[in-house]
Amino acid sequence: MRLIVPLQGVVQGRGGLILGSLIPCALFYFFQLYVKRHRSPKSGSNHISPSQSSPNLAELQRSSSRSNLSSRGSIGRVQVSSRASSIAKPNDSPYYIGLDKVSEDAYDRFDNPDGVIQLGLSENRLCFDLIEKWFSENLKDSVIGSDGGDLSISGIAAYQPLDGLMELKVAMAGFMSQVMGPAVSFDPLQMVLTCGATPAIEILCFCLADPGNAFLVPTPYYSGFDRDVRWRTGVELIPVHCRNTDNFIISITSLDQAFNQARKRGVKVRGILLSNPGNPVGNLLPRETLDDILYFSQEKNIHIILDEIYAGSVYGTEEHVSMAELLDSDDIDKTRIHMVYGLSKDLALPGFRVGVIYSFNDTVLVAAKRLARFSSISAPTQRLLTSMLSDTRFTLTYINTSKKRIRKMHDLFVAGLKQLGIECATSSAGFYCWANMSKLIPSYSEKGELELWEMLLNIGKINVTPGSAFHCIEPGWFRCCFTTLSEEDIPIVIEGIRKVAETCKSSS
Amino acid sequence: MQKRLHYLQDKLVMAIEIEQPSAHVGLSKVAVSDTHGEDSPYFAGWKAYDENPYDELSNPSGVIQMGLAENQVSFDLLEEYLEKHAEASSWGKGVSGFRENALFQDYHGLQSFRKAMASFMEQIRGGRAKFDSERVVLTAGATAANELLTFILADPGDALLVPTPYYPGFDRDLRWRTGVKIVPIHCHSSNNFQITPQALEAAYNDAEAMNIKVRGVLITNPSNPLGATIQRSTLEEILDFVTRKNIHLVSDEIYSGSVFSSSEFISVAEVLEARQYKDSERVHIVYSLSKDLGLPGFRVGTIYSYNDKVVTTARRMSSFTLISSQTQHLLASMLSDKKFTENYIKTNRERLRKRYEMIIEGLRSSGIECLKGNAGLFCWMNLSPLLQNQTREGELALWNPMLHEVKLNISPGSSCHCSEPGWFRVCFANMSEQTLQVALKRIQNFMEQIRERDGNLVISSQ
């Protein structure tokens, strides 16, 4: 407690000097004494903070786990781990703020035309009609997938192999072959299934690196990697910056530089994490680049994790070269190559949680199989998807139709942006385009970019994701997902951006 | 490779010989260590079963699996429900139902499912405790829930105190990726392996002596492998202890629905409610549908925490272990059907109790006594009078012929870190009654052989 006692007004006249200083001091000390006696219990004492002490259960039940953290400061006296403390912090990333804004005020053509249009979710909603049709035709009885006769729940209720049913692995291997092109085949025995690609990446990181080690990752990159690679593993992510001039394709020079800089710092680089197709750019790594990276990893004796989760969503004319294709030659040490796949993007089933680790390293497979127990796929879902993926006629039709529809939306959207003078990077895959709005940002900096993002959100009424959320080194780039839109929404989005562009022009 | 002194420094644990990978490129310590503990006899027995599984018709001389705590006694109830309620297992006629579900990957989980879980947990406790669906965090199984909580409550090098004997899987689930240690709270048969305040203090002091920071106590209630509930007074003592030491309490209550008589199970939630939730922010409950509902394949677990920060963090971390939205949808209907759940809980209890009585009687007539149990899918059998040596080796010397000659896979107490040799966990709910009878007959024959071998053998009862 500090009180600044203003002596000026009191010190008037001769005697007043003494009184003028004594009285305020006395008052001050008495005041402090009073406060000490009547202070409410510190959080460290035996009393519970008011919000917890009420025996009224209703209050306990009303406490929302999301909102309470910031208002309460340190909750209770018992500590959580330092790992948890950093994770518990309120999430101020624009990615999440934008998502929240949309859920509070979601655009609807009829009910809420002034709402915010979602372009921040990389989800493919263009082909649900196909999947729904498949379900209505094939799912005779239950969501458990009766496949003709055995309704017995004991078949799927019991403990299953925790790294996935062999039938699903076989079906998945077939599906991945379809997706990655006829030149590639996958061996179910080299597969570990997990509940989503998120745990797949984390498990690989646990297997390939120790706490304090690092992975090199080209920017811009999927922001989820910050969580998947770093949270619980203690592994570091070292960004290797890519630029528009290189079409955001990684160069060996920059990889080498980053590797050496890390070594100087005393940080051991254990591998490279790549996304191919890329997120957020949607670009494809050329065959020569992949070859070069393979060679580089061999030279440095490190691993490569290849996230190919958008491999089935390539709509452009460029070819997607799966890492699996390059491993046919004998002079490559396959034990350093590991792939991640999943059904959240290509098959638009993120809720079902299906991910794949594919590796040529037996030790990694053994460890990953054991670790998969913490992230197993629910058995009814495995059975359902075994059915679906085994229907190769359906999957082929689905993949081809999906590509066509994504391409259509892409072309319309990019053309619309072009009309406003906004160029996009060349994308051949994924659900988004990587738009260069640097001409519109108030200042060529991350701050300027975030200001533009807010304007797009509040004035343009669209939620796009700013490049800084993906660690892009060049300000002004935005990822715009268009597969959650319908064709009619595109002009409205373009109009919103135009409004913001006007505002920027008038203010500059 | 049995490591009873698993609380020793990391270096010692890692010094145990492990085959190095032949690959040129290096792997992490997690990948090459054997902290997963899967080389213990607990798992070796499973291997023997996998290679020669018993089947009533096709392989009547095979190994009977009595080491797997799975509940198969009430499948018919589940099947009946699903047959009658087709709407529960479909997404409905509307287009949006399926679409929404397929897209739903929110780590908050389906609200309807969370509510259903909370209400199911209340029913199991006879309504004696209330659960707030906002505090339910979903994970793909209790295995994931226990690991997640460990990540959240402790840093690498810290420890959790766990009473012995305990579920062998904890060595892996609590320690492997987390880098957290387990310091045992030693319990003894002299008081039916109950946790005492002295034992709690001793364990805490053990940790302190090794300069290890204790972050919490993890209890299983009802206990695995004891098959018995923890008494109210003990729960009170444990709560007082963790409050005094300012540490956490995790109560793994995955067998709470498998208590033979409802009134005998006291959940820590009830004790907290009676204390008006004072100091409750240090308590976290783990639950799952793998045991009570017999659905381990579905991978459904939950963390229920009275601590907001833990709830928030656990939610976010559950991204690594989300339950399929399809499964959430399916189970939400089933678990909200109060009529179904009430009948299920009651019937399941009754059937388990009958099984328990069957096995206890069968064992008793062979001259074998078990710890008095009142819950779970197994009994805790005392074969210590049969041991040639009252040591771990003596126990394994008995376990080996049990597995390879009698062809029963039962779990040796040493795998559960029991401080006294000679105890075995025997599961009874993962087979038909006929198979159980076959197993009991084999045990009877085995005991007769031993009596002949040893002459006058007096089996003392505990």
Short mmCIF file of C-alpha atoms in Angstrom, two decimals, chain A residues 46 48 52-55 57 60-66 68-69 72 74-85 87-91 96 123-125 128-129 131-132 135 139 141-144 151-154 156-160 162 195 198-199 202-203 205-210 227-228 231-232 270 301-303 333 335-336 344-345 348-353 361 363-364 367 370-371 373-382 384, chain B residues 21-32 36 38-39 68-70 72 75 78-79 82-83 86 89-91 95-96 98-99 101-105 107-108 130-132 134-135 140 143-144 147-148 150-156 167 172-173 176-178 180 215 243 246-248 273 276-282 290-291 294-299 306-313 315-317 319-327 330:
data_model
loop_
_atom_site.label_atom_id
_atom_site.label_comp_id
_atom_site.label_asym_id
_atom_site.label_seq_id
_atom_site.Cartn_x
_atom_site.Cartn_y
_atom_site.Cartn_z
CA ASN A 46 -6.93 -21.24 3.91
CA ILE A 48 -11.30 -20.24 -0.77
CA GLN A 52 -15.48 -21.20 -5.12
CA SER A 53 -16.67 -20.98 -1.57
CA SER A 54 -20.34 -21.00 -2.29
CA PRO A 55 -22.04 -24.25 -1.44
CA LEU A 57 -23.96 -26.02 -6.70
CA LEU A 60 -20.16 -24.34 -9.63
CA GLN A 61 -22.05 -25.64 -12.58
CA ARG A 62 -22.21 -22.29 -14.29
CA SER A 63 -18.49 -21.80 -14.30
CA SER A 64 -17.44 -21.90 -17.89
CA SER A 65 -14.08 -23.50 -18.34
CA ARG A 66 -13.19 -21.20 -21.19
CA ASN A 68 -12.69 -18.26 -16.07
CA LEU A 69 -8.99 -18.45 -16.57
CA ARG A 72 -9.26 -15.48 -11.91
CA SER A 74 -3.91 -18.10 -10.45
CA ILE A 75 -6.69 -20.51 -9.67
CA GLY A 76 -6.38 -22.23 -6.35
CA ARG A 77 -3.14 -22.79 -4.67
CA VAL A 78 -2.18 -26.12 -6.12
CA GLN A 79 0.06 -25.75 -9.15
CA VAL A 80 -0.14 -27.37 -12.52
CA SER A 81 2.97 -28.28 -14.49
CA SER A 82 4.89 -25.65 -16.41
CA ARG A 83 3.93 -27.50 -19.56
CA ALA A 84 0.29 -26.94 -18.73
CA SER A 85 0.74 -23.32 -17.71
CA ILE A 87 -0.93 -24.21 -22.82
CA ALA A 88 -3.60 -22.80 -20.54
CA LYS A 89 -2.93 -19.20 -21.57
CA PRO A 90 -5.81 -17.57 -23.39
CA ASN A 91 -5.41 -18.04 -27.09
CA TYR A 96 -8.97 -18.52 -33.10
CA GLU A 123 -12.72 -27.85 -44.65
CA ASN A 124 -14.17 -29.28 -47.83
CA ARG A 125 -17.93 -28.99 -47.82
CA PHE A 128 -21.07 -34.12 -48.82
CA ASP A 129 -23.87 -35.07 -51.15
CA ILE A 131 -20.86 -39.22 -49.02
CA GLU A 132 -24.42 -38.96 -47.81
CA PHE A 135 -24.31 -43.88 -46.55
CA LEU A 139 -25.63 -48.33 -44.32
CA ASP A 141 -29.07 -50.81 -40.30
CA SER A 142 -26.85 -48.95 -37.96
CA VAL A 143 -24.05 -46.50 -37.86
CA ILE A 144 -21.96 -49.34 -36.60
CA LEU A 151 -25.02 -56.96 -35.73
CA SER A 152 -23.09 -58.32 -32.82
CA ILE A 153 -21.60 -55.50 -30.89
CA SER A 154 -19.10 -57.84 -29.33
CA ILE A 156 -16.29 -54.19 -32.28
CA ALA A 157 -16.82 -53.58 -28.60
CA ALA A 158 -13.88 -55.62 -27.40
CA TYR A 159 -10.28 -54.46 -27.26
CA GLN A 160 -8.94 -54.07 -30.76
CA LEU A 162 -4.56 -50.27 -30.61
CA CYS A 195 -7.30 -40.69 -34.18
CA THR A 198 -2.66 -34.42 -35.16
CA PRO A 199 -1.57 -37.31 -32.91
CA GLU A 202 3.06 -35.79 -32.36
CA ILE A 203 3.82 -39.49 -32.08
CA CYS A 205 8.04 -36.31 -33.06
CA PHE A 206 8.18 -38.29 -29.82
CA CYS A 207 9.90 -41.08 -31.72
CA LEU A 208 12.39 -39.05 -33.68
CA ALA A 209 13.53 -36.32 -31.32
CA ASP A 210 14.38 -35.73 -27.68
CA ARG A 227 1.06 -27.45 -31.06
CA ASP A 228 1.62 -30.90 -32.52
CA TRP A 231 3.58 -28.78 -26.71
CA ARG A 232 4.30 -32.03 -24.98
CA ARG A 270 16.67 -34.20 -35.88
CA ASN A 301 21.72 -37.90 -41.22
CA ILE A 302 18.32 -36.54 -40.22
CA HIS A 303 14.70 -37.56 -40.68
CA ASP A 333 17.97 -44.87 -46.80
CA THR A 335 14.49 -45.52 -42.59
CA ARG A 336 14.60 -41.76 -42.32
CA SER A 344 -9.97 -35.13 -42.49
CA LYS A 345 -9.28 -33.30 -45.72
CA ALA A 348 -13.95 -34.46 -45.50
CA LEU A 349 -14.43 -36.50 -42.31
CA PRO A 350 -12.48 -34.60 -39.65
CA GLY A 351 -14.99 -35.54 -36.95
CA PHE A 352 -14.32 -39.24 -37.35
CA ARG A 353 -10.65 -38.82 -36.41
CA ASN A 361 11.69 -47.61 -40.03
CA THR A 363 11.90 -49.33 -34.70
CA VAL A 364 9.75 -46.29 -35.26
CA ALA A 367 7.32 -47.54 -30.87
CA ARG A 370 2.71 -48.78 -28.75
CA LEU A 371 2.17 -45.04 -28.54
CA ARG A 373 -2.74 -46.63 -27.56
CA PHE A 374 -3.11 -43.05 -26.43
CA SER A 375 -4.75 -42.08 -29.71
CA SER A 376 -6.71 -45.00 -31.10
CA ILE A 377 -9.55 -44.76 -33.57
CA SER A 378 -12.97 -45.73 -32.25
CA ALA A 379 -13.89 -49.23 -33.44
CA PRO A 380 -17.32 -48.47 -34.94
CA THR A 381 -15.70 -45.75 -37.01
CA GLN A 382 -12.98 -48.13 -38.15
CA LEU A 384 -17.59 -47.96 -41.08
CA PRO B 21 18.12 -50.01 -33.52
CA SER B 22 20.12 -51.04 -36.54
CA ALA B 23 19.00 -47.97 -38.50
CA HIS B 24 21.69 -45.43 -39.10
CA VAL B 25 19.60 -42.43 -38.28
CA GLY B 26 19.08 -41.85 -34.59
CA LEU B 27 15.82 -42.14 -32.72
CA SER B 28 14.57 -40.56 -29.52
CA LYS B 29 14.99 -41.98 -26.03
CA VAL B 30 11.24 -42.47 -25.89
CA ALA B 31 11.37 -44.66 -28.97
CA VAL B 32 14.16 -46.93 -27.75
CA HIS B 36 6.54 -48.78 -21.70
CA GLU B 38 5.67 -54.15 -22.00
CA ASP B 39 8.37 -56.71 -21.38
CA LEU B 68 -7.62 -59.33 -19.45
CA ALA B 69 -9.97 -57.15 -17.47
CA GLU B 70 -12.76 -56.99 -20.02
CA GLN B 72 -18.38 -59.37 -21.62
CA PHE B 75 -23.32 -57.37 -24.27
CA LEU B 78 -26.32 -53.26 -25.47
CA GLU B 79 -27.34 -55.21 -28.55
CA LEU B 82 -29.31 -50.83 -30.46
CA GLU B 83 -31.79 -53.11 -32.17
CA ALA B 86 -32.25 -47.62 -34.70
CA SER B 89 -27.35 -45.31 -34.40
CA SER B 90 -28.18 -43.33 -37.50
CA TRP B 91 -27.88 -39.65 -38.19
CA VAL B 95 -29.12 -33.96 -44.42
CA SER B 96 -27.51 -31.70 -41.87
CA PHE B 98 -24.56 -36.39 -40.85
CA ARG B 99 -22.72 -33.43 -42.28
CA ASN B 101 -21.34 -34.78 -37.24
CA ALA B 102 -18.70 -35.59 -39.85
CA LEU B 103 -17.28 -32.08 -39.55
CA PHE B 104 -17.45 -31.88 -35.77
CA GLN B 105 -13.92 -31.97 -34.36
CA TYR B 107 -12.33 -30.50 -28.56
CA HIS B 108 -15.19 -29.49 -26.30
CA LYS B 130 -23.50 -34.22 -9.03
CA PHE B 131 -21.47 -33.83 -12.19
CA ASP B 132 -21.35 -30.72 -14.34
CA GLU B 134 -18.98 -28.37 -18.47
CA ARG B 135 -16.25 -30.07 -16.49
CA ALA B 140 -9.94 -41.64 -26.46
CA THR B 143 -5.33 -44.65 -20.90
CA ALA B 144 -5.15 -41.30 -22.66
CA GLU B 147 -1.46 -39.75 -19.42
CA LEU B 148 -2.98 -36.38 -20.20
CA THR B 150 0.04 -36.56 -15.79
CA PHE B 151 1.30 -34.15 -18.46
CA ILE B 152 -0.82 -31.44 -16.92
CA LEU B 153 -0.12 -31.99 -13.26
CA ALA B 154 3.58 -32.86 -13.28
CA ASP B 155 6.79 -31.88 -15.02
CA PRO B 156 9.47 -34.35 -16.19
CA TYR B 167 -2.48 -51.70 -12.65
CA ARG B 172 3.62 -46.95 -19.21
CA ASP B 173 0.69 -44.55 -19.13
CA TRP B 176 6.68 -43.19 -20.67
CA ARG B 177 6.22 -39.98 -22.62
CA THR B 178 5.70 -37.74 -19.66
CA VAL B 180 7.21 -38.45 -14.65
CA ARG B 215 2.88 -33.50 -7.59
CA THR B 243 -4.45 -30.83 1.01
CA ASN B 246 -0.72 -29.01 -1.44
CA ILE B 247 -0.68 -31.62 -4.20
CA HIS B 248 -3.22 -33.14 -6.56
CA GLU B 273 -19.73 -32.64 -2.01
CA GLN B 276 -18.95 -28.36 0.05
CA TYR B 277 -16.18 -28.54 -2.50
CA LYS B 278 -13.62 -26.96 -0.22
CA ASP B 279 -10.13 -27.49 -1.66
CA SER B 280 -11.65 -29.39 -4.54
CA GLU B 281 -9.55 -27.76 -7.22
CA ARG B 282 -6.85 -30.32 -6.59
CA SER B 290 -14.33 -49.63 -21.31
CA LYS B 291 -15.11 -51.55 -18.15
CA GLY B 294 -17.80 -53.22 -21.87
CA LEU B 295 -16.88 -51.00 -24.81
CA PRO B 296 -13.08 -50.75 -24.79
CA GLY B 297 -13.01 -50.81 -28.58
CA PHE B 298 -14.98 -47.58 -28.71
CA ARG B 299 -12.18 -45.66 -26.98
CA TYR B 306 -12.79 -29.50 -10.33
CA ASN B 307 -9.98 -27.23 -11.47
CA ASP B 308 -10.81 -24.74 -14.23
CA LYS B 309 -7.26 -24.45 -15.47
CA VAL B 310 -6.96 -28.21 -15.70
CA VAL B 311 -10.25 -28.41 -17.59
CA THR B 312 -9.14 -25.77 -20.09
CA THR B 313 -5.72 -27.31 -20.57
CA ARG B 315 -9.55 -29.80 -23.39
CA ARG B 316 -6.87 -28.31 -25.57
CA MET B 317 -4.58 -31.26 -25.10
CA SER B 319 -6.76 -32.63 -29.56
CA PHE B 320 -4.32 -35.53 -29.55
CA THR B 321 -6.95 -37.97 -28.41
CA LEU B 322 -10.42 -37.00 -29.63
CA ILE B 323 -13.29 -39.43 -29.70
CA SER B 324 -14.87 -40.02 -33.10
CA SER B 325 -17.93 -37.79 -33.47
CA GLN B 326 -19.80 -40.79 -34.82
CA THR B 327 -19.20 -42.66 -31.56
CA LEU B 330 -24.19 -42.98 -30.93
#
